[in-house]
Amino acid sequence: MAISRYLESRKNITGSVCGLVGLALTFTGVAGPYWPVVVAGLYGAGALIAPPERPPVPDFPDPSAQLDALRGDFGTLRTYLAEIELPPAAAGRLTELTELLGALLDPGWSGELLAQDPEGVHTLSRSVRQDVPEAVDTFVRTRWWTRLAPGQESPERHLERQLTLLQEEAERLAAALRETEARRQESHTRYLEDRAN
C-alpha cells in the first residue's frame, strides 16, 4: 500500500520526469560514462524539489446535514421534556421556547436560511443539545435539595430566568433570519428598479 502511494506521489512523478531528462542527456552523449549517476542525481533532485503532498481536507457534514441531525435531537429533547413536571410559569416559558425552536428547525424556509448560517446552526445546536436540557435537569436536582434545606433562592426563579435568556437568544436568531430575508427582498426590488431604467 505504501509503495503504491509513493509511486503515485508528486515526489516520484517529478523525480521520474527529471530522471527521463537524465536519460535524454545520456542518449545525446552529454552524460558520458557517468550516466547512472546523472540519472539517479536528477531523479533525486526532482524528488527533492517536488511540492509536498497535501492531505485531503476533512469532509465535515454541511449545515443542512447538521440540521437534520439536530431535528432528531430536538425530537429526543421534546420526549425528555414531556416527562418532566415543572411549575406553571416555567412550563409556559418552556413551551414558548420549544415552539420557537421547533419553528426555527422547521425544514421549510427557515431551514434553508439556517443551512447558509453556520453560526445560527451552532446557536440552535447549543440550545437543544446543551442549554435547555442542562437548565431543566439542574432545576430538577436543585429542587430536590431545596426541599431538604429550605430558605435558599427558589430554583423555579433560576429556571424561569434561564428559559427567558434562551428564548431571547432564539428570538435574536429569528430576527436575524428575518432581516436576511428582508435584505434579499430589498435587493431584488433594487435590481428590478435598475433593470427598468
Coordinates of N, CA and C in Angstrom, one line a residue:
M1 N 0.8 -1.2 0.0 CA 0.0 0.0 0.0 C 0.9 1.2 0.0
A2 N 1.9 1.3 0.9 CA 2.8 2.4 0.9 C 3.6 2.6 -0.4
I3 N 3.9 1.5 -1.0 CA 4.7 1.5 -2.3 C 3.8 2.1 -3.4
S4 N 2.6 1.7 -3.4 CA 1.7 2.2 -4.5 C 1.4 3.7 -4.2
R5 N 1.3 4.1 -3.0 CA 1.1 5.5 -2.7 C 2.3 6.3 -3.1
Y6 N 3.5 5.8 -2.9 CA 4.7 6.5 -3.3 C 4.8 6.6 -4.8
L7 N 4.4 5.5 -5.5 CA 4.5 5.6 -6.9 C 3.6 6.6 -7.5
E8 N 2.5 6.9 -6.8 CA 1.6 7.9 -7.3 C 1.9 9.3 -6.8
S9 N 2.9 9.4 -5.9 CA 3.2 10.7 -5.3 C 3.8 11.7 -6.2
R10 N 3.7 13.0 -5.8 CA 4.3 14.1 -6.6 C 5.8 13.9 -6.6
K11 N 6.4 13.5 -5.5 CA 7.9 13.3 -5.5 C 8.3 12.3 -6.5
N12 N 7.7 11.2 -6.6 CA 8.1 10.2 -7.6 C 7.8 10.6 -9.0
I13 N 6.7 11.3 -9.3 CA 6.4 11.8 -10.6 C 7.4 12.8 -11.0
T14 N 7.7 13.8 -10.2 CA 8.7 14.8 -10.5 C 10.1 14.2 -10.7
G15 N 10.5 13.3 -9.8 CA 11.8 12.6 -9.9 C 11.9 11.8 -11.2
S16 N 10.8 11.1 -11.6 CA 10.8 10.3 -12.8 C 11.0 11.2 -14.0
V17 N 10.3 12.4 -14.0 CA 10.4 13.3 -15.2 C 11.9 13.8 -15.3
C18 N 12.5 14.1 -14.1 CA 13.9 14.6 -14.1 C 14.8 13.4 -14.5
G19 N 14.5 12.2 -14.1 CA 15.3 11.0 -14.5 C 15.2 10.8 -16.0
L20 N 14.0 11.0 -16.6 CA 13.9 10.9 -18.1 C 14.7 12.0 -18.8
V21 N 14.9 13.2 -18.2 CA 15.7 14.2 -18.7 C 17.2 13.7 -18.7
G22 N 17.5 13.0 -17.6 CA 18.9 12.4 -17.5 C 19.1 11.3 -18.6
L23 N 18.1 10.5 -18.8 CA 18.2 9.5 -19.9 C 18.4 10.2 -21.3
A24 N 17.7 11.3 -21.5 CA 17.8 12.0 -22.7 C 19.2 12.5 -22.9
L25 N 19.8 13.1 -21.8 CA 21.1 13.5 -21.8 C 22.1 12.4 -22.1
T26 N 21.8 11.2 -21.6 CA 22.6 10.0 -21.9 C 22.6 9.7 -23.3
F27 N 21.4 9.7 -23.9 CA 21.3 9.3 -25.3 C 21.9 10.3 -26.3
T28 N 22.0 11.6 -25.8 CA 22.7 12.6 -26.6 C 24.2 12.6 -26.4
G29 N 24.6 11.9 -25.5 CA 26.0 11.8 -25.2 C 26.6 12.8 -24.2
V30 N 25.8 13.6 -23.6 CA 26.2 14.6 -22.7 C 26.6 13.9 -21.4
A31 N 25.9 12.9 -20.9 CA 26.2 12.3 -19.6 C 27.5 11.4 -19.6
G32 N 27.8 10.9 -20.7 CA 29.0 10.1 -20.8 C 28.9 8.8 -20.0
P33 N 30.1 8.3 -19.5 CA 30.1 7.1 -18.8 C 29.4 7.2 -17.4
Y34 N 29.2 8.4 -17.0 CA 28.6 8.5 -15.6 C 27.1 8.7 -15.7
W35 N 26.5 8.2 -16.7 CA 25.0 8.3 -16.9 C 24.2 7.8 -15.8
P36 N 24.6 6.6 -15.1 CA 23.7 6.2 -14.0 C 23.7 7.2 -12.8
V37 N 24.8 7.9 -12.6 CA 24.9 8.9 -11.5 C 24.1 10.1 -11.9
V38 N 24.1 10.5 -13.2 CA 23.4 11.6 -13.7 C 21.9 11.4 -13.6
V39 N 21.4 10.2 -14.0 CA 20.0 9.8 -14.0 C 19.5 9.8 -12.5
A40 N 20.3 9.1 -11.6 CA 19.9 9.0 -10.2 C 19.9 10.4 -9.6
G41 N 20.9 11.2 -9.9 CA 21.0 12.5 -9.3 C 19.9 13.4 -9.7
L42 N 19.5 13.3 -11.0 CA 18.4 14.1 -11.5 C 17.1 13.6 -10.9
Y43 N 16.9 12.3 -10.7 CA 15.7 11.8 -10.1 C 15.6 12.3 -8.6
G44 N 16.8 12.2 -7.9 CA 16.8 12.7 -6.5 C 16.5 14.2 -6.4
A45 N 17.1 15.0 -7.3 CA 16.9 16.4 -7.3 C 15.4 16.7 -7.6
G46 N 14.8 16.0 -8.5 CA 13.4 16.2 -8.8 C 12.5 15.8 -7.6
A47 N 12.8 14.7 -7.0 CA 12.0 14.3 -5.8 C 12.2 15.3 -4.7
L48 N 13.3 16.0 -4.5 CA 13.5 17.0 -3.5 C 12.8 18.3 -3.8
I49 N 12.7 18.7 -5.1 CA 12.1 20.0 -5.4 C 10.5 19.8 -5.6
A50 N 10.0 18.6 -5.6 CA 8.6 18.4 -5.8 C 7.8 19.0 -4.6
P51 N 6.7 19.6 -4.9 CA 5.9 20.1 -3.8 C 5.4 19.0 -2.9
P52 N 5.2 19.3 -1.6 CA 4.8 18.2 -0.7 C 3.4 17.8 -0.9
E53 N 3.1 16.6 -0.5 CA 1.7 16.1 -0.7 C 0.8 16.8 0.3
R54 N -0.3 17.1 -0.2 CA -1.3 17.9 0.6 C -2.3 16.9 1.1
P55 N -2.5 16.8 2.4 CA -3.5 15.9 2.9 C -4.9 16.3 2.5
P56 N -5.8 15.4 2.4 CA -7.2 15.7 1.9 C -7.9 16.5 3.0
V57 N -8.7 17.5 2.6 CA -9.5 18.3 3.5 C -10.5 17.4 4.2
P58 N -10.7 17.5 5.5 CA -11.7 16.7 6.2 C -13.1 17.0 5.6
D59 N -13.9 15.9 5.5 CA -15.2 16.0 4.9 C -16.2 16.1 6.1
F60 N -16.4 17.4 6.5 CA -17.4 17.6 7.6 C -18.8 17.7 7.0
P61 N -19.8 17.4 7.8 CA -21.1 17.5 7.2 C -21.5 19.0 7.0
D62 N -22.2 19.2 6.0 CA -22.6 20.6 5.7 C -23.7 21.0 6.7
P63 N -24.1 22.3 6.8 CA -25.1 22.7 7.8 C -26.4 22.0 7.6
S64 N -26.8 21.7 6.3 CA -28.1 21.1 6.2 C -28.1 19.7 6.8
A65 N -27.0 19.0 6.6 CA -26.9 17.7 7.3 C -26.9 17.8 8.8
Q66 N -26.3 18.8 9.3 CA -26.2 19.1 10.7 C -27.6 19.4 11.2
L67 N -28.4 20.1 10.4 CA -29.8 20.5 10.8 C -30.7 19.2 10.9
D68 N -30.5 18.3 10.0 CA -31.2 17.0 10.0 C -30.9 16.3 11.3
A69 N -29.7 16.2 11.7 CA -29.3 15.5 13.0 C -29.9 16.3 14.2
L70 N -29.9 17.6 14.1 CA -30.4 18.5 15.1 C -31.9 18.3 15.3
R71 N -32.6 18.1 14.2 CA -34.0 17.9 14.3 C -34.3 16.6 15.0
G72 N -33.5 15.6 14.8 CA -33.7 14.3 15.5 C -33.4 14.5 17.0
D73 N -32.4 15.3 17.3 CA -32.1 15.5 18.7 C -33.2 16.4 19.4
F74 N -33.8 17.3 18.6 CA -34.8 18.1 19.2 C -36.0 17.2 19.5
G75 N -36.3 16.2 18.7 CA -37.4 15.3 19.0 C -37.1 14.5 20.3
T76 N -35.8 14.1 20.5 CA -35.4 13.5 21.7 C -35.6 14.4 22.9
L77 N -35.2 15.7 22.7 CA -35.4 16.6 23.8 C -36.9 16.8 24.2
R78 N -37.7 16.9 23.2 CA -39.2 17.1 23.5 C -39.7 15.9 24.3
T79 N -39.3 14.7 23.9 CA -39.7 13.5 24.6 C -39.2 13.6 26.1
Y80 N -38.0 14.0 26.3 CA -37.5 14.2 27.7 C -38.3 15.2 28.4
L81 N -38.5 16.3 27.8 CA -39.2 17.4 28.5 C -40.7 17.0 28.8
A82 N -41.3 16.2 28.0 CA -42.7 15.8 28.3 C -42.8 15.0 29.6
E83 N -41.7 14.4 30.0 CA -41.6 13.6 31.3 C -41.4 14.4 32.5
I84 N -41.0 15.7 32.4 CA -40.6 16.5 33.5 C -41.8 17.3 33.9
E85 N -42.0 17.4 35.3 CA -43.1 18.2 35.8 C -42.5 19.5 36.3
L86 N -43.0 20.6 35.7 CA -42.4 21.9 36.0 C -43.6 22.8 36.6
P87 N -43.2 23.8 37.3 CA -44.2 24.8 37.8 C -44.9 25.5 36.6
P88 N -46.1 26.0 36.8 CA -46.8 26.5 35.6 C -46.1 27.6 34.9
A89 N -45.5 28.6 35.6 CA -44.8 29.7 34.9 C -43.6 29.2 34.1
A90 N -42.8 28.3 34.7 CA -41.7 27.7 33.9 C -42.1 26.8 32.8
A91 N -43.2 26.1 33.0 CA -43.7 25.2 32.0 C -44.2 26.1 30.8
G92 N -44.9 27.2 31.1 CA -45.3 28.1 30.0 C -44.2 28.7 29.2
R93 N -43.1 29.1 30.0 CA -41.9 29.7 29.3 C -41.3 28.6 28.5
L94 N -41.2 27.4 29.0 CA -40.6 26.3 28.2 C -41.4 26.0 27.0
T95 N -42.7 26.0 27.1 CA -43.5 25.7 25.9 C -43.3 26.8 24.8
E96 N -43.2 28.0 25.2 CA -42.9 29.1 24.2 C -41.5 28.9 23.6
L97 N -40.6 28.5 24.4 CA -39.2 28.3 23.9 C -39.2 27.1 22.9
T98 N -39.8 26.0 23.3 CA -39.7 24.9 22.4 C -40.5 25.1 21.1
E99 N -41.6 25.9 21.2 CA -42.3 26.2 19.9 C -41.5 27.1 19.0
L100 N -40.7 28.0 19.6 CA -39.9 28.9 18.8 C -38.7 28.0 18.2
L101 N -38.1 27.2 19.0 CA -37.0 26.3 18.5 C -37.6 25.4 17.4
G102 N -38.8 24.9 17.6 CA -39.4 24.0 16.6 C -39.6 24.7 15.3
A103 N -40.1 26.0 15.4 CA -40.3 26.8 14.2 C -39.0 27.1 13.4
L104 N -37.9 27.4 14.2 CA -36.6 27.6 13.6 C -36.0 26.4 12.9
L105 N -36.3 25.2 13.5 CA -35.8 24.0 12.9 C -36.7 23.4 11.8
D106 N -37.8 24.0 11.6 CA -38.8 23.6 10.5 C -38.0 23.4 9.2
P107 N -38.2 22.3 8.5 CA -37.5 22.1 7.2 C -37.8 23.1 6.1
G108 N -38.8 24.0 6.3 CA -39.2 24.9 5.3 C -38.2 26.0 5.1
W109 N -38.7 27.3 5.0 CA -37.9 28.4 4.6 C -36.8 28.7 5.7
S110 N -37.1 28.5 7.0 CA -36.1 28.9 8.0 C -35.0 27.9 7.9
G111 N -35.3 26.6 7.6 CA -34.2 25.6 7.4 C -33.3 26.0 6.3
E112 N -33.8 26.5 5.2 CA -33.0 26.9 4.1 C -32.1 28.0 4.4
L113 N -32.6 29.0 5.2 CA -31.8 30.1 5.6 C -30.7 29.7 6.6
L114 N -31.1 28.8 7.6 CA -30.2 28.3 8.6 C -29.0 27.5 7.9
A115 N -29.4 26.8 6.8 CA -28.3 26.0 6.2 C -27.2 26.9 5.6
Q116 N -27.5 28.2 5.5 CA -26.5 29.1 5.0 C -25.8 29.9 6.1
D117 N -26.2 29.6 7.4 CA -25.8 30.3 8.6 C -25.2 29.3 9.6
P118 N -23.9 29.0 9.5 CA -23.3 28.0 10.5 C -23.4 28.5 11.9
E119 N -23.3 29.8 12.1 CA -23.4 30.4 13.5 C -24.8 30.1 14.0
G120 N -25.8 30.3 13.2 CA -27.2 30.0 13.6 C -27.4 28.6 14.0
V121 N -26.8 27.7 13.2 CA -26.9 26.3 13.4 C -26.3 25.9 14.8
H122 N -25.1 26.6 15.0 CA -24.4 26.3 16.3 C -25.2 26.8 17.5
T123 N -25.9 28.0 17.3 CA -26.7 28.5 18.4 C -27.8 27.6 18.7
L124 N -28.5 27.1 17.7 CA -29.6 26.2 17.9 C -29.1 24.9 18.5
S125 N -28.0 24.4 18.0 CA -27.4 23.1 18.5 C -27.1 23.2 20.0
R126 N -26.5 24.3 20.3 CA -26.1 24.5 21.7 C -27.4 24.6 22.6
S127 N -28.5 25.3 22.1 CA -29.7 25.4 22.9 C -30.3 24.0 23.1
V128 N -30.4 23.2 22.0 CA -31.1 22.0 22.0 C -30.3 20.9 22.7
R129 N -29.1 20.8 22.5 CA -28.3 19.7 23.0 C -27.6 20.0 24.3
Q130 N -27.6 21.3 24.7 CA -26.9 21.6 26.0 C -27.7 22.4 26.9
D131 N -28.1 23.6 26.5 CA -28.6 24.6 27.4 C -30.0 24.2 28.0
V132 N -30.9 23.9 27.1 CA -32.3 23.5 27.6 C -32.2 22.3 28.5
P133 N -31.6 21.2 28.1 CA -31.5 20.0 29.0 C -30.8 20.3 30.3
E134 N -29.7 21.1 30.2 CA -29.0 21.4 31.4 C -29.8 22.3 32.4
A135 N -30.6 23.2 31.9 CA -31.4 24.1 32.7 C -32.5 23.3 33.4
V136 N -33.1 22.4 32.7 CA -34.2 21.6 33.3 C -33.6 20.6 34.2
D137 N -32.6 19.9 33.9 CA -32.0 18.9 34.8 C -31.5 19.5 36.0
T138 N -30.8 20.7 35.9 CA -30.3 21.4 37.1 C -31.5 21.8 38.0
F139 N -32.6 22.2 37.4 CA -33.8 22.6 38.2 C -34.3 21.4 39.0
V140 N -34.4 20.2 38.3 CA -34.9 19.0 39.0 C -34.0 18.6 40.1
R141 N -32.7 18.6 39.9 CA -31.8 18.2 41.0 C -31.8 19.3 42.1
T142 N -31.8 20.6 41.8 CA -31.8 21.6 42.8 C -33.1 21.6 43.6
R143 N -34.2 21.4 43.0 CA -35.5 21.4 43.7 C -35.5 20.3 44.8
W144 N -34.9 19.2 44.5 CA -34.8 18.1 45.5 C -34.0 18.6 46.7
W145 N -32.9 19.2 46.4 CA -32.0 19.7 47.6 C -32.7 20.8 48.3
T146 N -33.4 21.6 47.6 CA -34.1 22.8 48.3 C -35.1 22.3 49.3
R147 N -35.8 21.2 49.0 CA -36.7 20.6 49.9 C -36.0 20.2 51.2
L148 N -34.8 19.7 51.1 CA -34.0 19.3 52.3 C -33.5 20.5 53.1
A149 N -33.2 21.6 52.4 CA -32.6 22.8 53.1 C -33.4 24.0 52.6
P150 N -34.6 24.3 53.1 CA -35.4 25.4 52.6 C -34.7 26.7 53.0
G151 N -35.2 27.8 52.4 CA -34.7 29.1 52.7 C -33.7 29.7 51.6
Q152 N -33.4 28.8 50.7 CA -32.5 29.2 49.6 C -33.3 29.9 48.5
E153 N -32.6 30.5 47.6 CA -33.3 31.2 46.5 C -34.0 30.1 45.7
S154 N -35.2 30.4 45.2 CA -36.1 29.4 44.6 C -35.4 28.9 43.3
P155 N -35.3 27.6 43.1 CA -34.8 27.1 41.8 C -35.8 27.4 40.6
E156 N -37.1 27.6 40.9 CA -38.0 28.0 39.9 C -37.6 29.3 39.3
R157 N -37.2 30.3 40.1 CA -36.8 31.6 39.6 C -35.6 31.5 38.7
H158 N -34.6 30.7 39.0 CA -33.5 30.5 38.2 C -33.9 29.8 36.9
L159 N -34.7 28.8 36.9 CA -35.2 28.2 35.7 C -35.9 29.1 34.8
E160 N -36.8 29.9 35.3 CA -37.5 30.9 34.5 C -36.6 31.9 33.9
R161 N -35.6 32.3 34.6 CA -34.6 33.3 34.1 C -33.8 32.7 33.0
Q162 N -33.4 31.4 33.2 CA -32.6 30.7 32.2 C -33.4 30.5 30.9
L163 N -34.7 30.1 31.1 CA -35.5 29.9 29.9 C -35.8 31.2 29.2
T164 N -35.9 32.3 29.9 CA -36.1 33.6 29.3 C -34.9 34.0 28.5
L165 N -33.7 33.8 29.1 CA -32.5 34.1 28.3 C -32.4 33.3 27.1
L166 N -32.7 32.0 27.1 CA -32.6 31.2 26.0 C -33.6 31.6 24.9
Q167 N -34.8 32.0 25.4 CA -35.8 32.5 24.4 C -35.4 33.8 23.7
E168 N -34.8 34.7 24.5 CA -34.3 35.9 23.9 C -33.2 35.6 22.9
E169 N -32.4 34.6 23.1 CA -31.3 34.2 22.2 C -32.0 33.7 20.9
A170 N -33.0 32.8 21.1 CA -33.7 32.3 19.9 C -34.4 33.4 19.1
E171 N -35.0 34.3 19.8 CA -35.7 35.4 19.2 C -34.7 36.3 18.4
R172 N -33.5 36.5 18.9 CA -32.5 37.2 18.2 C -32.1 36.5 16.9
L173 N -32.0 35.2 17.0 CA -31.7 34.4 15.8 C -32.8 34.5 14.8
A174 N -34.1 34.4 15.2 CA -35.2 34.6 14.3 C -35.2 35.9 13.7
A175 N -34.9 37.0 14.5 CA -34.9 38.3 13.9 C -33.8 38.5 12.9
A176 N -32.6 37.8 13.1 CA -31.5 37.9 12.1 C -31.9 37.2 10.8
L177 N -32.6 36.1 10.9 CA -33.1 35.4 9.7 C -34.1 36.2 9.0
R178 N -35.0 36.9 9.7 CA -36.0 37.7 9.1 C -35.3 38.9 8.4
E179 N -34.3 39.5 9.0 CA -33.5 40.6 8.4 C -32.8 40.1 7.2
T180 N -32.3 38.9 7.1 CA -31.7 38.4 5.9 C -32.7 38.3 4.8
E181 N -33.9 37.8 5.1 CA -34.9 37.8 4.0 C -35.3 39.1 3.6
A182 N -35.4 40.1 4.5 CA -35.8 41.5 4.2 C -34.8 42.1 3.2
R183 N -33.5 41.9 3.6 CA -32.4 42.4 2.7 C -32.4 41.8 1.3
R184 N -32.7 40.5 1.3 CA -32.8 39.8 0.0 C -34.0 40.4 -0.8
Q185 N -35.1 40.7 -0.2 CA -36.2 41.2 -0.9 C -35.9 42.6 -1.4
E186 N -35.3 43.5 -0.6 CA -34.9 44.8 -1.0 C -33.9 44.8 -2.1
S187 N -33.0 43.8 -2.1 CA -32.0 43.7 -3.2 C -32.7 43.4 -4.5
H188 N -33.7 42.5 -4.4 CA -34.4 42.1 -5.6 C -35.2 43.3 -6.2
T189 N -35.8 44.1 -5.2 CA -36.5 45.3 -5.7 C -35.6 46.3 -6.4
R190 N -34.4 46.5 -5.8 CA -33.4 47.4 -6.4 C -33.0 46.9 -7.8
Y191 N -32.8 45.6 -7.9 CA -32.4 45.0 -9.1 C -33.5 45.3 -10.2
L192 N -34.7 45.0 -9.8 CA -35.8 45.2 -10.8 C -36.0 46.7 -11.2
E193 N -35.8 47.6 -10.2 CA -35.8 49.0 -10.5 C -34.7 49.4 -11.4
D194 N -33.5 48.9 -11.2 CA -32.3 49.3 -12.0 C -32.6 48.7 -13.4
R195 N -33.1 47.6 -13.5 CA -33.3 46.9 -14.8 C -34.4 47.7 -15.6
A196 N -35.4 48.3 -14.9 CA -36.4 49.0 -15.6 C -35.9 50.4 -16.1
N197 N -34.9 50.9 -15.6 CA -34.3 52.2 -16.0 C -33.4 52.1 -17.2

